JSON list of C-alpha atoms in Angstrom, two decimals:
[
{"chain": "V", "resi": 1, "resn": "UNK", "atom": "CA", "xyz": [-8.76, 0.84, 8.72]},
{"chain": "V", "resi": 2, "resn": "UNK", "atom": "CA", "xyz": [-8.25, 4.17, 7.08]},
{"chain": "V", "resi": 3, "resn": "UNK", "atom": "CA", "xyz": [-11.32, 6.33, 7.42]},
{"chain": "V", "resi": 4, "resn": "UNK", "atom": "CA", "xyz": [-10.28, 9.08, 5.00]},
{"chain": "V", "resi": 5, "resn": "UNK", "atom": "CA", "xyz": [-8.23, 8.50, 1.87]},
{"chain": "V", "resi": 6, "resn": "UNK", "atom": "CA", "xyz": [-6.42, 11.19, -0.01]},
{"chain": "V", "resi": 7, "resn": "UNK", "atom": "CA", "xyz": [-4.77, 9.23, -2.76]},
{"chain": "V", "resi": 8, "resn": "UNK", "atom": "CA", "xyz": [-2.81, 12.15, -4.16]},
{"chain": "V", "resi": 9, "resn": "UNK", "atom": "CA", "xyz": [0.31, 12.68, -2.09]},
{"chain": "V", "resi": 10, "resn": "UNK", "atom": "CA", "xyz": [1.67, 15.55, -4.16]},
{"chain": "V", "resi": 11, "resn": "UNK", "atom": "CA", "xyz": [0.31, 17.66, -6.99]},
{"chain": "V", "resi": 12, "resn": "UNK", "atom": "CA", "xyz": [2.17, 20.28, -8.98]},
{"chain": "V", "resi": 13, "resn": "UNK", "atom": "CA", "xyz": [0.47, 22.75, -11.29]},
{"chain": "V", "resi": 14, "resn": "UNK", "atom": "CA", "xyz": [1.33, 25.98, -13.00]},
{"chain": "V", "resi": 15, "resn": "UNK", "atom": "CA", "xyz": [-0.43, 29.16, -11.99]},
{"chain": "V", "resi": 16, "resn": "UNK", "atom": "CA", "xyz": [-3.91, 29.64, -13.45]},
{"chain": "V", "resi": 17, "resn": "UNK", "atom": "CA", "xyz": [-4.46, 25.93, -13.92]},
{"chain": "V", "resi": 18, "resn": "UNK", "atom": "CA", "xyz": [-7.45, 24.30, -12.26]},
{"chain": "V", "resi": 19, "resn": "UNK", "atom": "CA", "xyz": [-6.70, 21.51, -9.80]},
{"chain": "V", "resi": 20, "resn": "UNK", "atom": "CA", "xyz": [-8.88, 18.97, -8.00]},
{"chain": "V", "resi": 21, "resn": "UNK", "atom": "CA", "xyz": [-7.93, 17.33, -4.73]},
{"chain": "V", "resi": 22, "resn": "UNK", "atom": "CA", "xyz": [-9.64, 14.02, -4.11]},
{"chain": "V", "resi": 23, "resn": "UNK", "atom": "CA", "xyz": [-11.07, 12.76, -0.82]},
{"chain": "V", "resi": 24, "resn": "UNK", "atom": "CA", "xyz": [-12.80, 9.42, -0.26]},
{"chain": "V", "resi": 25, "resn": "UNK", "atom": "CA", "xyz": [-14.16, 8.42, 3.13]},
{"chain": "V", "resi": 26, "resn": "UNK", "atom": "CA", "xyz": [-15.62, 5.45, 4.98]},
{"chain": "V", "resi": 27, "resn": "UNK", "atom": "CA", "xyz": [-18.72, 5.80, 7.07]},
{"chain": "V", "resi": 28, "resn": "UNK", "atom": "CA", "xyz": [-20.46, 3.77, 9.71]},
{"chain": "V", "resi": 29, "resn": "UNK", "atom": "CA", "xyz": [-22.93, 6.44, 10.76]},
{"chain": "V", "resi": 30, "resn": "UNK", "atom": "CA", "xyz": [-25.65, 8.07, 8.73]},
{"chain": "V", "resi": 31, "resn": "UNK", "atom": "CA", "xyz": [-24.82, 11.38, 10.34]},
{"chain": "V", "resi": 32, "resn": "UNK", "atom": "CA", "xyz": [-21.33, 12.65, 9.82]},
{"chain": "V", "resi": 33, "resn": "UNK", "atom": "CA", "xyz": [-19.41, 15.78, 8.95]},
{"chain": "V", "resi": 34, "resn": "UNK", "atom": "CA", "xyz": [-16.69, 16.40, 6.41]},
{"chain": "V", "resi": 35, "resn": "UNK", "atom": "CA", "xyz": [-14.03, 19.09, 6.53]},
{"chain": "V", "resi": 36, "resn": "UNK", "atom": "CA", "xyz": [-11.26, 20.52, 4.44]},
{"chain": "V", "resi": 37, "resn": "UNK", "atom": "CA", "xyz": [-8.29, 22.28, 6.02]},
{"chain": "V", "resi": 38, "resn": "UNK", "atom": "CA", "xyz": [-5.37, 24.12, 4.50]},
{"chain": "V", "resi": 39, "resn": "UNK", "atom": "CA", "xyz": [-1.93, 23.98, 6.12]},
{"chain": "V", "resi": 40, "resn": "UNK", "atom": "CA", "xyz": [0.44, 26.63, 4.80]},
{"chain": "V", "resi": 41, "resn": "UNK", "atom": "CA", "xyz": [4.18, 26.41, 5.56]},
{"chain": "V", "resi": 42, "resn": "UNK", "atom": "CA", "xyz": [3.60, 28.22, 8.86]},
{"chain": "V", "resi": 43, "resn": "UNK", "atom": "CA", "xyz": [1.95, 25.03, 10.13]},
{"chain": "V", "resi": 44, "resn": "UNK", "atom": "CA", "xyz": [-1.38, 26.21, 11.46]},
{"chain": "V", "resi": 45, "resn": "UNK", "atom": "CA", "xyz": [-4.45, 24.49, 10.04]},
{"chain": "V", "resi": 46, "resn": "UNK", "atom": "CA", "xyz": [-6.85, 26.88, 8.37]},
{"chain": "V", "resi": 47, "resn": "UNK", "atom": "CA", "xyz": [-10.49, 25.84, 8.15]},
{"chain": "V", "resi": 48, "resn": "UNK", "atom": "CA", "xyz": [-11.94, 25.91, 4.64]},
{"chain": "V", "resi": 49, "resn": "UNK", "atom": "CA", "xyz": [-15.30, 24.17, 4.72]},
{"chain": "V", "resi": 50, "resn": "UNK", "atom": "CA", "xyz": [-17.56, 21.92, 6.76]},
{"chain": "V", "resi": 51, "resn": "UNK", "atom": "CA", "xyz": [-20.35, 19.83, 5.24]},
{"chain": "V", "resi": 52, "resn": "UNK", "atom": "CA", "xyz": [-22.84, 17.56, 6.98]},
{"chain": "V", "resi": 53, "resn": "UNK", "atom": "CA", "xyz": [-24.08, 14.29, 5.52]},
{"chain": "V", "resi": 54, "resn": "UNK", "atom": "CA", "xyz": [-27.58, 15.60, 4.89]},
{"chain": "V", "resi": 55, "resn": "UNK", "atom": "CA", "xyz": [-26.48, 18.44, 2.69]},
{"chain": "V", "resi": 56, "resn": "UNK", "atom": "CA", "xyz": [-25.28, 17.25, -0.68]},
{"chain": "V", "resi": 57, "resn": "UNK", "atom": "CA", "xyz": [-25.35, 20.62, -2.34]},
{"chain": "V", "resi": 58, "resn": "UNK", "atom": "CA", "xyz": [-22.09, 21.57, -3.92]},
{"chain": "V", "resi": 59, "resn": "UNK", "atom": "CA", "xyz": [-20.55, 24.76, -2.69]},
{"chain": "V", "resi": 60, "resn": "UNK", "atom": "CA", "xyz": [-18.57, 27.50, -4.30]},
{"chain": "V", "resi": 61, "resn": "UNK", "atom": "CA", "xyz": [-16.56, 30.13, -2.48]},
{"chain": "V", "resi": 62, "resn": "UNK", "atom": "CA", "xyz": [-14.59, 32.35, -4.79]},
{"chain": "V", "resi": 63, "resn": "UNK", "atom": "CA", "xyz": [-12.05, 30.18, -6.59]},
{"chain": "V", "resi": 64, "resn": "UNK", "atom": "CA", "xyz": [-12.82, 27.21, -4.32]},
{"chain": "V", "resi": 65, "resn": "UNK", "atom": "CA", "xyz": [-15.53, 24.65, -4.92]},
{"chain": "V", "resi": 66, "resn": "UNK", "atom": "CA", "xyz": [-16.48, 21.38, -3.31]},
{"chain": "V", "resi": 67, "resn": "UNK", "atom": "CA", "xyz": [-18.26, 18.39, -4.81]},
{"chain": "V", "resi": 68, "resn": "UNK", "atom": "CA", "xyz": [-19.92, 16.14, -2.23]},
{"chain": "V", "resi": 69, "resn": "UNK", "atom": "CA", "xyz": [-21.24, 12.81, -3.55]},
{"chain": "V", "resi": 70, "resn": "UNK", "atom": "CA", "xyz": [-22.62, 10.35, -1.01]},
{"chain": "V", "resi": 71, "resn": "UNK", "atom": "CA", "xyz": [-23.07, 7.68, -3.69]},
{"chain": "V", "resi": 72, "resn": "UNK", "atom": "CA", "xyz": [-19.31, 7.44, -4.10]},
{"chain": "V", "resi": 73, "resn": "UNK", "atom": "CA", "xyz": [-18.36, 8.60, -0.57]},
{"chain": "V", "resi": 74, "resn": "UNK", "atom": "CA", "xyz": [-16.32, 11.42, -2.00]},
{"chain": "V", "resi": 75, "resn": "UNK", "atom": "CA", "xyz": [-15.81, 15.04, -1.07]},
{"chain": "V", "resi": 76, "resn": "UNK", "atom": "CA", "xyz": [-13.52, 16.56, -3.67]},
{"chain": "V", "resi": 77, "resn": "UNK", "atom": "CA", "xyz": [-12.05, 20.04, -3.62]},
{"chain": "V", "resi": 78, "resn": "UNK", "atom": "CA", "xyz": [-11.35, 22.11, -6.74]},
{"chain": "V", "resi": 79, "resn": "UNK", "atom": "CA", "xyz": [-9.29, 25.26, -6.97]},
{"chain": "V", "resi": 80, "resn": "UNK", "atom": "CA", "xyz": [-9.96, 27.26, -10.10]},
{"chain": "V", "resi": 81, "resn": "UNK", "atom": "CA", "xyz": [-7.26, 29.45, -11.61]},
{"chain": "V", "resi": 82, "resn": "UNK", "atom": "CA", "xyz": [-4.70, 28.41, -8.99]},
{"chain": "V", "resi": 83, "resn": "UNK", "atom": "CA", "xyz": [-2.28, 30.90, -7.51]},
{"chain": "V", "resi": 84, "resn": "UNK", "atom": "CA", "xyz": [1.11, 30.56, -5.88]},
{"chain": "V", "resi": 85, "resn": "UNK", "atom": "CA", "xyz": [-0.49, 31.40, -2.53]},
{"chain": "V", "resi": 86, "resn": "UNK", "atom": "CA", "xyz": [-2.55, 28.22, -2.82]},
{"chain": "V", "resi": 87, "resn": "UNK", "atom": "CA", "xyz": [0.60, 26.18, -2.28]},
{"chain": "V", "resi": 88, "resn": "UNK", "atom": "CA", "xyz": [0.04, 24.24, 0.94]},
{"chain": "V", "resi": 89, "resn": "UNK", "atom": "CA", "xyz": [-0.88, 20.86, 2.33]},
{"chain": "V", "resi": 90, "resn": "UNK", "atom": "CA", "xyz": [-4.60, 20.22, 2.19]},
{"chain": "V", "resi": 91, "resn": "UNK", "atom": "CA", "xyz": [-6.32, 17.83, 4.57]},
{"chain": "V", "resi": 92, "resn": "UNK", "atom": "CA", "xyz": [-9.70, 16.21, 4.31]},
{"chain": "V", "resi": 93, "resn": "UNK", "atom": "CA", "xyz": [-11.23, 15.13, 7.62]},
{"chain": "V", "resi": 94, "resn": "UNK", "atom": "CA", "xyz": [-14.27, 13.23, 8.85]},
{"chain": "V", "resi": 95, "resn": "UNK", "atom": "CA", "xyz": [-16.22, 13.36, 12.09]},
{"chain": "V", "resi": 96, "resn": "UNK", "atom": "CA", "xyz": [-18.93, 10.89, 12.97]},
{"chain": "V", "resi": 97, "resn": "UNK", "atom": "CA", "xyz": [-21.71, 12.05, 15.25]},
{"chain": "V", "resi": 98, "resn": "UNK", "atom": "CA", "xyz": [-20.99, 9.15, 17.57]},
{"chain": "V", "resi": 99, "resn": "UNK", "atom": "CA", "xyz": [-17.25, 9.69, 18.04]},
{"chain": "V", "resi": 100, "resn": "UNK", "atom": "CA", "xyz": [-17.44, 12.46, 20.61]},
{"chain": "V", "resi": 101, "resn": "UNK", "atom": "CA", "xyz": [-15.86, 15.10, 18.53]},
{"chain": "V", "resi": 102, "resn": "UNK", "atom": "CA", "xyz": [-12.70, 13.51, 17.24]},
{"chain": "V", "resi": 103, "resn": "UNK", "atom": "CA", "xyz": [-11.64, 14.15, 13.68]},
{"chain": "V", "resi": 104, "resn": "UNK", "atom": "CA", "xyz": [-10.17, 11.51, 11.38]},
{"chain": "V", "resi": 105, "resn": "UNK", "atom": "CA", "xyz": [-7.72, 13.04, 8.96]},
{"chain": "V", "resi": 106, "resn": "UNK", "atom": "CA", "xyz": [-6.49, 11.89, 5.60]},
{"chain": "V", "resi": 107, "resn": "UNK", "atom": "CA", "xyz": [-2.76, 11.93, 4.99]},
{"chain": "V", "resi": 108, "resn": "UNK", "atom": "CA", "xyz": [-2.93, 15.20, 3.15]},
{"chain": "V", "resi": 109, "resn": "UNK", "atom": "CA", "xyz": [-2.11, 16.38, -0.36]},
{"chain": "V", "resi": 110, "resn": "UNK", "atom": "CA", "xyz": [0.85, 18.68, -0.91]},
{"chain": "V", "resi": 111, "resn": "UNK", "atom": "CA", "xyz": [-0.13, 21.18, -3.59]},
{"chain": "V", "resi": 112, "resn": "UNK", "atom": "CA", "xyz": [2.60, 23.21, -5.25]},
{"chain": "V", "resi": 113, "resn": "UNK", "atom": "CA", "xyz": [1.63, 25.99, -7.63]},
{"chain": "V", "resi": 114, "resn": "UNK", "atom": "CA", "xyz": [4.47, 27.25, -9.78]},
{"chain": "V", "resi": 115, "resn": "UNK", "atom": "CA", "xyz": [4.53, 30.78, -11.17]},
{"chain": "U", "resi": 1, "resn": "UNK", "atom": "CA", "xyz": [-9.00, 37.92, 19.97]},
{"chain": "U", "resi": 2, "resn": "UNK", "atom": "CA", "xyz": [-9.90, 34.38, 20.93]},
{"chain": "U", "resi": 3, "resn": "UNK", "atom": "CA", "xyz": [-7.76, 31.49, 19.90]},
{"chain": "U", "resi": 4, "resn": "UNK", "atom": "CA", "xyz": [-5.36, 28.75, 20.89]},
{"chain": "U", "resi": 5, "resn": "UNK", "atom": "CA", "xyz": [-1.81, 29.46, 21.95]},
{"chain": "U", "resi": 6, "resn": "UNK", "atom": "CA", "xyz": [0.79, 26.75, 21.74]},
{"chain": "U", "resi": 7, "resn": "UNK", "atom": "CA", "xyz": [4.23, 27.21, 23.18]},
{"chain": "U", "resi": 8, "resn": "UNK", "atom": "CA", "xyz": [7.02, 26.95, 22.52]},
{"chain": "U", "resi": 9, "resn": "UNK", "atom": "CA", "xyz": [7.03, 27.03, 18.72]},
{"chain": "U", "resi": 10, "resn": "UNK", "atom": "CA", "xyz": [10.26, 25.02, 18.58]},
{"chain": "U", "resi": 11, "resn": "UNK", "atom": "CA", "xyz": [11.49, 22.62, 21.23]},
{"chain": "U", "resi": 12, "resn": "UNK", "atom": "CA", "xyz": [14.61, 20.53, 21.44]},
{"chain": "U", "resi": 13, "resn": "UNK", "atom": "CA", "xyz": [14.85, 17.56, 23.74]},
{"chain": "U", "resi": 14, "resn": "UNK", "atom": "CA", "xyz": [17.70, 15.34, 24.70]},
{"chain": "U", "resi": 15, "resn": "UNK", "atom": "CA", "xyz": [17.07, 11.64, 24.65]},
{"chain": "U", "resi": 16, "resn": "UNK", "atom": "CA", "xyz": [15.73, 10.40, 27.97]},
{"chain": "U", "resi": 17, "resn": "UNK", "atom": "CA", "xyz": [14.16, 13.70, 28.97]},
{"chain": "U", "resi": 18, "resn": "UNK", "atom": "CA", "xyz": [10.54, 14.50, 29.50]},
{"chain": "U", "resi": 19, "resn": "UNK", "atom": "CA", "xyz": [9.20, 17.69, 27.95]},
{"chain": "U", "resi": 20, "resn": "UNK", "atom": "CA", "xyz": [5.87, 19.46, 28.26]},
{"chain": "U", "resi": 21, "resn": "UNK", "atom": "CA", "xyz": [4.10, 21.25, 25.44]},
{"chain": "U", "resi": 22, "resn": "UNK", "atom": "CA", "xyz": [1.70, 23.99, 26.41]},
{"chain": "U", "resi": 23, "resn": "UNK", "atom": "CA", "xyz": [-1.77, 24.54, 24.94]},
{"chain": "U", "resi": 24, "resn": "UNK", "atom": "CA", "xyz": [-4.01, 27.35, 26.18]},
{"chain": "U", "resi": 25, "resn": "UNK", "atom": "CA", "xyz": [-7.35, 28.48, 24.75]},
{"chain": "U", "resi": 26, "resn": "UNK", "atom": "CA", "xyz": [-9.54, 31.46, 25.57]},
{"chain": "U", "resi": 27, "resn": "UNK", "atom": "CA", "xyz": [-12.49, 30.33, 23.48]},
{"chain": "U", "resi": 28, "resn": "UNK", "atom": "CA", "xyz": [-14.37, 28.75, 26.37]},
{"chain": "U", "resi": 29, "resn": "UNK", "atom": "CA", "xyz": [-14.37, 25.48, 24.44]},
{"chain": "U", "resi": 30, "resn": "UNK", "atom": "CA", "xyz": [-15.21, 22.29, 26.29]},
{"chain": "U", "resi": 31, "resn": "UNK", "atom": "CA", "xyz": [-13.16, 19.81, 24.30]},
{"chain": "U", "resi": 32, "resn": "UNK", "atom": "CA", "xyz": [-9.46, 19.86, 23.54]},
{"chain": "U", "resi": 33, "resn": "UNK", "atom": "CA", "xyz": [-7.29, 17.58, 21.44]},
{"chain": "U", "resi": 34, "resn": "UNK", "atom": "CA", "xyz": [-3.66, 16.78, 20.76]},
{"chain": "U", "resi": 35, "resn": "UNK", "atom": "CA", "xyz": [-2.58, 15.61, 17.32]},
{"chain": "U", "resi": 36, "resn": "UNK", "atom": "CA", "xyz": [0.79, 14.52, 16.07]},
{"chain": "U", "resi": 37, "resn": "UNK", "atom": "CA", "xyz": [1.85, 15.17, 12.48]},
{"chain": "U", "resi": 38, "resn": "UNK", "atom": "CA", "xyz": [4.62, 13.28, 10.69]},
{"chain": "U", "resi": 39, "resn": "UNK", "atom": "CA", "xyz": [5.50, 13.74, 7.02]},
{"chain": "U", "resi": 40, "resn": "UNK", "atom": "CA", "xyz": [3.13, 11.74, 4.85]},
{"chain": "U", "resi": 41, "resn": "UNK", "atom": "CA", "xyz": [1.16, 10.47, 7.86]},
{"chain": "U", "resi": 42, "resn": "UNK", "atom": "CA", "xyz": [-1.52, 13.07, 8.26]},
{"chain": "U", "resi": 43, "resn": "UNK", "atom": "CA", "xyz": [-2.63, 13.96, 11.76]},
{"chain": "U", "resi": 44, "resn": "UNK", "atom": "CA", "xyz": [-2.99, 11.27, 14.37]},
{"chain": "U", "resi": 45, "resn": "UNK", "atom": "CA", "xyz": [-4.84, 11.71, 17.64]},
{"chain": "U", "resi": 46, "resn": "UNK", "atom": "CA", "xyz": [-2.80, 11.37, 20.83]},
{"chain": "U", "resi": 47, "resn": "UNK", "atom": "CA", "xyz": [-5.22, 12.36, 23.59]},
{"chain": "U", "resi": 48, "resn": "UNK", "atom": "CA", "xyz": [-8.45, 14.26, 23.94]},
{"chain": "U", "resi": 49, "resn": "UNK", "atom": "CA", "xyz": [-10.50, 15.75, 26.73]},
{"chain": "U", "resi": 50, "resn": "UNK", "atom": "CA", "xyz": [-14.16, 16.61, 26.75]},
{"chain": "U", "resi": 51, "resn": "UNK", "atom": "CA", "xyz": [-14.39, 18.14, 30.21]},
{"chain": "U", "resi": 52, "resn": "UNK", "atom": "CA", "xyz": [-12.12, 19.24, 33.02]},
{"chain": "U", "resi": 53, "resn": "UNK", "atom": "CA", "xyz": [-10.42, 16.42, 34.93]},
{"chain": "U", "resi": 54, "resn": "UNK", "atom": "CA", "xyz": [-11.27, 13.89, 32.26]},
{"chain": "U", "resi": 55, "resn": "UNK", "atom": "CA", "xyz": [-9.37, 12.72, 29.19]},
{"chain": "U", "resi": 56, "resn": "UNK", "atom": "CA", "xyz": [-9.17, 9.72, 26.87]},
{"chain": "U", "resi": 57, "resn": "UNK", "atom": "CA", "xyz": [-6.44, 8.06, 24.89]},
{"chain": "U", "resi": 58, "resn": "UNK", "atom": "CA", "xyz": [-6.39, 8.48, 21.16]},
{"chain": "U", "resi": 59, "resn": "UNK", "atom": "CA", "xyz": [-4.74, 6.24, 18.61]},
{"chain": "U", "resi": 60, "resn": "UNK", "atom": "CA", "xyz": [-1.10, 6.81, 19.61]},
{"chain": "U", "resi": 61, "resn": "UNK", "atom": "CA", "xyz": [-1.12, 7.61, 23.33]},
{"chain": "U", "resi": 62, "resn": "UNK", "atom": "CA", "xyz": [1.85, 5.45, 24.32]},
{"chain": "U", "resi": 63, "resn": "UNK", "atom": "CA", "xyz": [4.71, 7.56, 25.64]},
{"chain": "U", "resi": 64, "resn": "UNK", "atom": "CA", "xyz": [2.54, 10.61, 26.22]},
{"chain": "U", "resi": 65, "resn": "UNK", "atom": "CA", "xyz": [0.59, 11.99, 29.17]},
{"chain": "U", "resi": 66, "resn": "UNK", "atom": "CA", "xyz": [-1.85, 14.87, 29.61]},
{"chain": "U", "resi": 67, "resn": "UNK", "atom": "CA", "xyz": [-3.77, 16.72, 32.28]},
{"chain": "U", "resi": 68, "resn": "UNK", "atom": "CA", "xyz": [-6.89, 18.86, 32.21]},
{"chain": "U", "resi": 69, "resn": "UNK", "atom": "CA", "xyz": [-7.03, 20.73, 35.50]},
{"chain": "U", "resi": 70, "resn": "UNK", "atom": "CA", "xyz": [-8.47, 23.87, 33.94]},
{"chain": "U", "resi": 71, "resn": "UNK", "atom": "CA", "xyz": [-10.89, 24.30, 31.08]},
{"chain": "U", "resi": 72, "resn": "UNK", "atom": "CA", "xyz": [-8.52, 26.54, 29.17]},
{"chain": "U", "resi": 73, "resn": "UNK", "atom": "CA", "xyz": [-5.38, 24.43, 29.50]},
{"chain": "U", "resi": 74, "resn": "UNK", "atom": "CA", "xyz": [-4.42, 21.01, 28.12]},
{"chain": "U", "resi": 75, "resn": "UNK", "atom": "CA", "xyz": [-0.66, 20.42, 28.41]},
{"chain": "U", "resi": 76, "resn": "UNK", "atom": "CA", "xyz": [0.98, 17.42, 26.75]},
{"chain": "U", "resi": 77, "resn": "UNK", "atom": "CA", "xyz": [4.02, 15.72, 28.25]},
{"chain": "U", "resi": 78, "resn": "UNK", "atom": "CA", "xyz": [6.24, 13.72, 25.95]},
{"chain": "U", "resi": 79, "resn": "UNK", "atom": "CA", "xyz": [7.95, 11.18, 28.16]},
{"chain": "U", "resi": 80, "resn": "UNK", "atom": "CA", "xyz": [11.18, 9.30, 27.70]},
{"chain": "U", "resi": 81, "resn": "UNK", "atom": "CA", "xyz": [9.07, 6.26, 26.87]},
{"chain": "U", "resi": 82, "resn": "UNK", "atom": "CA", "xyz": [8.13, 7.80, 23.53]},
{"chain": "U", "resi": 83, "resn": "UNK", "atom": "CA", "xyz": [10.75, 6.30, 21.24]},
{"chain": "U", "resi": 84, "resn": "UNK", "atom": "CA", "xyz": [10.33, 8.57, 18.28]},
{"chain": "U", "resi": 85, "resn": "UNK", "atom": "CA", "xyz": [9.08, 11.93, 19.54]},
{"chain": "U", "resi": 86, "resn": "UNK", "atom": "CA", "xyz": [10.42, 14.14, 16.75]},
{"chain": "U", "resi": 87, "resn": "UNK", "atom": "CA", "xyz": [7.28, 15.52, 15.09]},
{"chain": "U", "resi": 88, "resn": "UNK", "atom": "CA", "xyz": [4.97, 18.48, 14.75]},
{"chain": "U", "resi": 89, "resn": "UNK", "atom": "CA", "xyz": [2.34, 18.69, 17.49]},
{"chain": "U", "resi": 90, "resn": "UNK", "atom": "CA", "xyz": [-0.98, 20.43, 17.04]},
{"chain": "U", "resi": 91, "resn": "UNK", "atom": "CA", "xyz": [-3.51, 21.31, 19.70]},
{"chain": "U", "resi": 92, "resn": "UNK", "atom": "CA", "xyz": [-7.17, 21.87, 18.85]},
{"chain": "U", "resi": 93, "resn": "UNK", "atom": "CA", "xyz": [-10.43, 22.69, 20.57]},
{"chain": "U", "resi": 94, "resn": "UNK", "atom": "CA", "xyz": [-14.13, 22.59, 19.84]},
{"chain": "U", "resi": 95, "resn": "UNK", "atom": "CA", "xyz": [-17.15, 23.92, 21.74]},
{"chain": "U", "resi": 96, "resn": "UNK", "atom": "CA", "xyz": [-19.24, 20.79, 22.23]},
{"chain": "U", "resi": 97, "resn": "UNK", "atom": "CA", "xyz": [-17.51, 17.50, 21.55]},
{"chain": "U", "resi": 98, "resn": "UNK", "atom": "CA", "xyz": [-20.34, 15.17, 20.76]},
{"chain": "U", "resi": 99, "resn": "UNK", "atom": "CA", "xyz": [-23.06, 17.14, 19.13]},
{"chain": "U", "resi": 100, "resn": "UNK", "atom": "CA", "xyz": [-23.68, 19.41, 16.25]},
{"chain": "U", "resi": 101, "resn": "UNK", "atom": "CA", "xyz": [-21.78, 20.66, 13.35]},
{"chain": "U", "resi": 102, "resn": "UNK", "atom": "CA", "xyz": [-19.03, 22.49, 15.20]},
{"chain": "U", "resi": 103, "resn": "UNK", "atom": "CA", "xyz": [-15.72, 23.35, 13.72]},
{"chain": "U", "resi": 104, "resn": "UNK", "atom": "CA", "xyz": [-12.33, 23.01, 15.26]},
{"chain": "U", "resi": 105, "resn": "UNK", "atom": "CA", "xyz": [-9.83, 25.68, 16.11]},
{"chain": "U", "resi": 106, "resn": "UNK", "atom": "CA", "xyz": [-6.16, 24.76, 15.85]},
{"chain": "U", "resi": 107, "resn": "UNK", "atom": "CA", "xyz": [-3.09, 26.25, 17.41]},
{"chain": "U", "resi": 108, "resn": "UNK", "atom": "CA", "xyz": [0.00, 27.10, 15.40]},
{"chain": "U", "resi": 109, "resn": "UNK", "atom": "CA", "xyz": [1.84, 24.00, 16.55]},
{"chain": "U", "resi": 110, "resn": "UNK", "atom": "CA", "xyz": [5.04, 23.01, 18.33]},
{"chain": "U", "resi": 111, "resn": "UNK", "atom": "CA", "xyz": [7.87, 21.38, 16.44]},
{"chain": "U", "resi": 112, "resn": "UNK", "atom": "CA", "xyz": [9.72, 18.97, 18.72]},
{"chain": "U", "resi": 113, "resn": "UNK", "atom": "CA", "xyz": [13.15, 17.67, 17.81]},
{"chain": "U", "resi": 114, "resn": "UNK", "atom": "CA", "xyz": [15.20, 15.13, 19.71]},
{"chain": "U", "resi": 115, "resn": "UNK", "atom": "CA", "xyz": [18.89, 15.93, 19.71]}
]
């Protein structure tokens, strides 16, 4: 069964638009960790954020913000005033405390920002 | 600077050949992981290792083998038994596999193509 669902396969926006990337997850533990990674065309995964299950505060970092809602098992990612450099594949990932460190990844969302 | 080095960046293999992908880290991390990425599939776990001389199969281990003789090295061999090896391979590491809120460091990947 899929642990992390990113329903949006591809999203295209024009520069300066806001865009939200959705992430829904399944849990079997009460303690777990959620991640977002960015994969630019170069291929390397770039860490964006980590959130544990006990911290439901939303977070803002510059143009990036994350909305964590345990009630709906969602951890959505919003980019405000998107830029061409934001074009990449974005992955949501889940780690349970009992799974000895392995990450479960969603299938990723390809974001294209047009000038 | 600490990090993970994957080599080579591009690799071409003839059908029926075994090839080995290198992954070296100088982060003093205990756990290391190999993921395979196919378009639209996200990242799938091949093998992982929590300590030297120990490793476990992930979700798609068939046709692959690994070794962990040194803490800093976790090479992946793609054998001739792997029927569809063309993919992008990512290596990752983390300090303590089973505890805490630790992030993952990824290498820049190896793109393997069967010719």
